[in-house]
Amino acid sequence: MKKIFIATALMAVVYLNADAQSIGTIKLQNTIPVSATDTKATIIAKAAHVVPTSNQLSALKNEFIAFIHFGPNTFTRMEWGSGKEDPKVFDLKELHTDQWCQSMKAAGMKMVIITVKHHDGFVLWQSRYTTHGIMSTGFENGKGDILKELSASCKKYGLKLGIYLSPADLFQIESPTGLYGNLSKATKRSIPRQVSGRPFANKTKFEFEVDDYNEYFLNQLFEVLTEYGQVDEVWFDGATPKTKGGQQYNYASWKKLIHTLAPKAVIFGKEDIRWCGNEAGATRNTEWNVIPYIQNPNTANNFADLTEASLGSREDLYKGKYLHYQQAETNTSIREGWFYRDDDKQKVRSTDDVFDIYERAVGGNSTFLLNIPPNREGKFSPEDVKVLTEVGKRINETYGKNLFTGAKGPAQVLDKSLNTYLLLAKPEKSIEITTGKPVTINRIVLQEAITSHGERVEQHTLEAWIDGKWQEIASATNIGYKRILRFPEVTASKFRLKVLSSRAAPAIATIEAHYYHTKPSQLQFDRDVNGLLTISPKTHEFGWNPHGQNATENLGKGVEIYYTTDGTEPTAASKKYTGPVSIAKGEIKAIAIAHKDKGSIATETFGLIKKDWKLLTVSSETDKNKGAMAFDAKKQTYWLSEANDSKLQIAIDLGAAHNLSAFVYTPPKSFLDGMMEKGIIQISNDGKNWETVESFEFGNLINDPTARTHYFKKAVTARYVQVQATTIAGNKKALAIAELDFLER
Ligand code: FUL
């Protein structure tokens, strides 16, 4: 150990020694405490010995899993319910869980997590402890049980099952006899509470000192974990649309119950799995799963959302008192929003988009959790099924065939097993692989032996022997469970992986090579205030460059963009895009085509052109964030009111009277403290006398700050419009609007 304390300049040497000597002294553990006397080098050596539990490893191996958001919101078209819904709004006539499972299987998913209770408190199973749920609906005369049907389909199709049970419960908050925040005392309670006529087959009993709401929650956990087969993940959402009575959650008792009844389950939102930090499918370029903690994560009650860009770098680790393995789950929805709304008003992600997130998430040391919201017929909609099927096919075609099969190199890395590995203890730290014949590849998959050695690689490059010399073809930072390197295709027969820096001698378990049939770019639209539209290849807000996708530089050189404005699908016979075009309001669809190979269709509905719009009044504005920025056609700029503004309203002169059918609110992504959760729309034809025409409500804006559309019940004609916020998300006070748009029929 001595060498660890000296010579920080000789990093590589120090780490090798640290590894060689520490195997005996630092035990592989899921959590390793840092002591006050630890040097930086010791902290890093410790981090290199933090490993996943066997449940965490199984969860990582799932790679691609499904989320189901289903409930009253599916029928009310809301993102967040209120808890005051009549259960009968859940007007389900049919349920097709086999169809869900078939589609998930086709996509290559391994598990499904269902919202058995979302924030509205409505339960999808036959709970003994509430009537606010499926038992009070017409579905199968109140006898239906969605969890039961899904669990049966999961068994049939070989899928694992996970449970989302929302701790926030608006029904229990809002109803007069509700248990949430009712100020009850914590006393000894037996779980499960027996209900006459409905005995449990599972005879396990618990005693916890908890209040009424925690007792209710534990009883429900008992039901879902004992009566529906094996549960592999329990998902605790951190969102709290509303609180009451200072309600606390007694997580220690929940954990005890889960560990006893579902010993294979990982717990999301707590010590096992963390949220990736966004709901848009963003991934970090460097996603470390060894994370520093100030409090011991094994005894902590509350876990903060970790949204920072960097979580487990050396500098981050130095600040920790515990180093803990906690993997990221990249969660997003295949549709705009988590719940189904309408096939014609709710965009579905393209196959290209989902496949791209798959590669970034799974190939970026996390698990990809994709939500597919069933529709009001109890089915996945055809468009969603199509995308899932195509994604599965693409994953299979790309990753089902390893082009290093039969190649020469260390057997431990070529045998596809995570259990065998090559420990790179030599200073050069490289691995060479030679194929019999030259291969053309554009993807490399790397895995570290994380259970026997932890995450160690910090920087690596991949080289190919081209024109008589080694040439770098890709480089990245960490590897961990899995890293997918994406790069423009190369043809060679000699490849070399070089580890440039690591936290200890890295143990490389797998190196595979693949070829992806590259598609023409996904496209994005940008329309300025004058209505001039630019179509360009989609850029990623989130760093990872989609190497090898035919980008703008290829436009005109084999790649063309075509578009339509009449709602029809664009083809090579449609209008060719050659540069910015003026388009009026309405729907635009565009596609990139390269040598007859078609990209995915991008669709966007544009509202009125804002050229003639004028700010009529604004209740307040701040220095850099003026009222007019709410309609300057630039999503990066935004209007921000003052914090003590009691009106929170903005009135706009549209320049002429229009027949308005909807309005779109785009919140600023860079400022999450001014989200318009609720409000009203007023219209006027003289700019003085206002008539309220609609009220609106947008849920889940802080976690998912995406554009929201409110469709008017009836179209209205007006020249002047006024938007007034009545509630700002998260009890904040100021209002922020990046863009307002109005759709005309
Ligand atoms: C969020 C919730 O508020 C959303 O409604 C959704 O369930 C998502 C997965 O997590 O925090």
XYZ file of C-alpha atoms and ligand atoms in Angstrom, residues 67 69 79-80 115 118-119 164 235 237-239 279 331 338-339 700 703, ligand 1:
29
model
C -42.486 0.687 -18.972
C -48.173 3.880 -17.945
C -50.088 13.579 -17.669
C -50.847 13.840 -13.986
C -47.738 1.630 -12.993
C -49.592 6.282 -10.421
C -49.712 9.597 -8.507
C -44.300 0.977 -10.118
C -39.960 1.420 -8.939
C -40.978 7.604 -8.333
C -39.539 10.656 -6.643
C -42.164 13.065 -8.029
C -36.957 11.940 -19.241
C -36.067 6.221 -19.029
C -46.021 9.001 -20.390
C -49.714 8.270 -20.959
C -44.809 16.602 -14.915
C -38.965 16.262 -14.927
C -42.187 10.967 -13.260
C -43.689 10.943 -13.011
O -44.135 12.124 -12.411
C -44.280 10.724 -14.381
O -45.667 10.830 -14.380
C -43.819 9.349 -14.856
O -44.398 8.354 -14.058
C -42.307 9.246 -14.853
C -41.778 7.909 -15.168
O -41.769 9.656 -13.613
O -41.438 11.460 -12.264
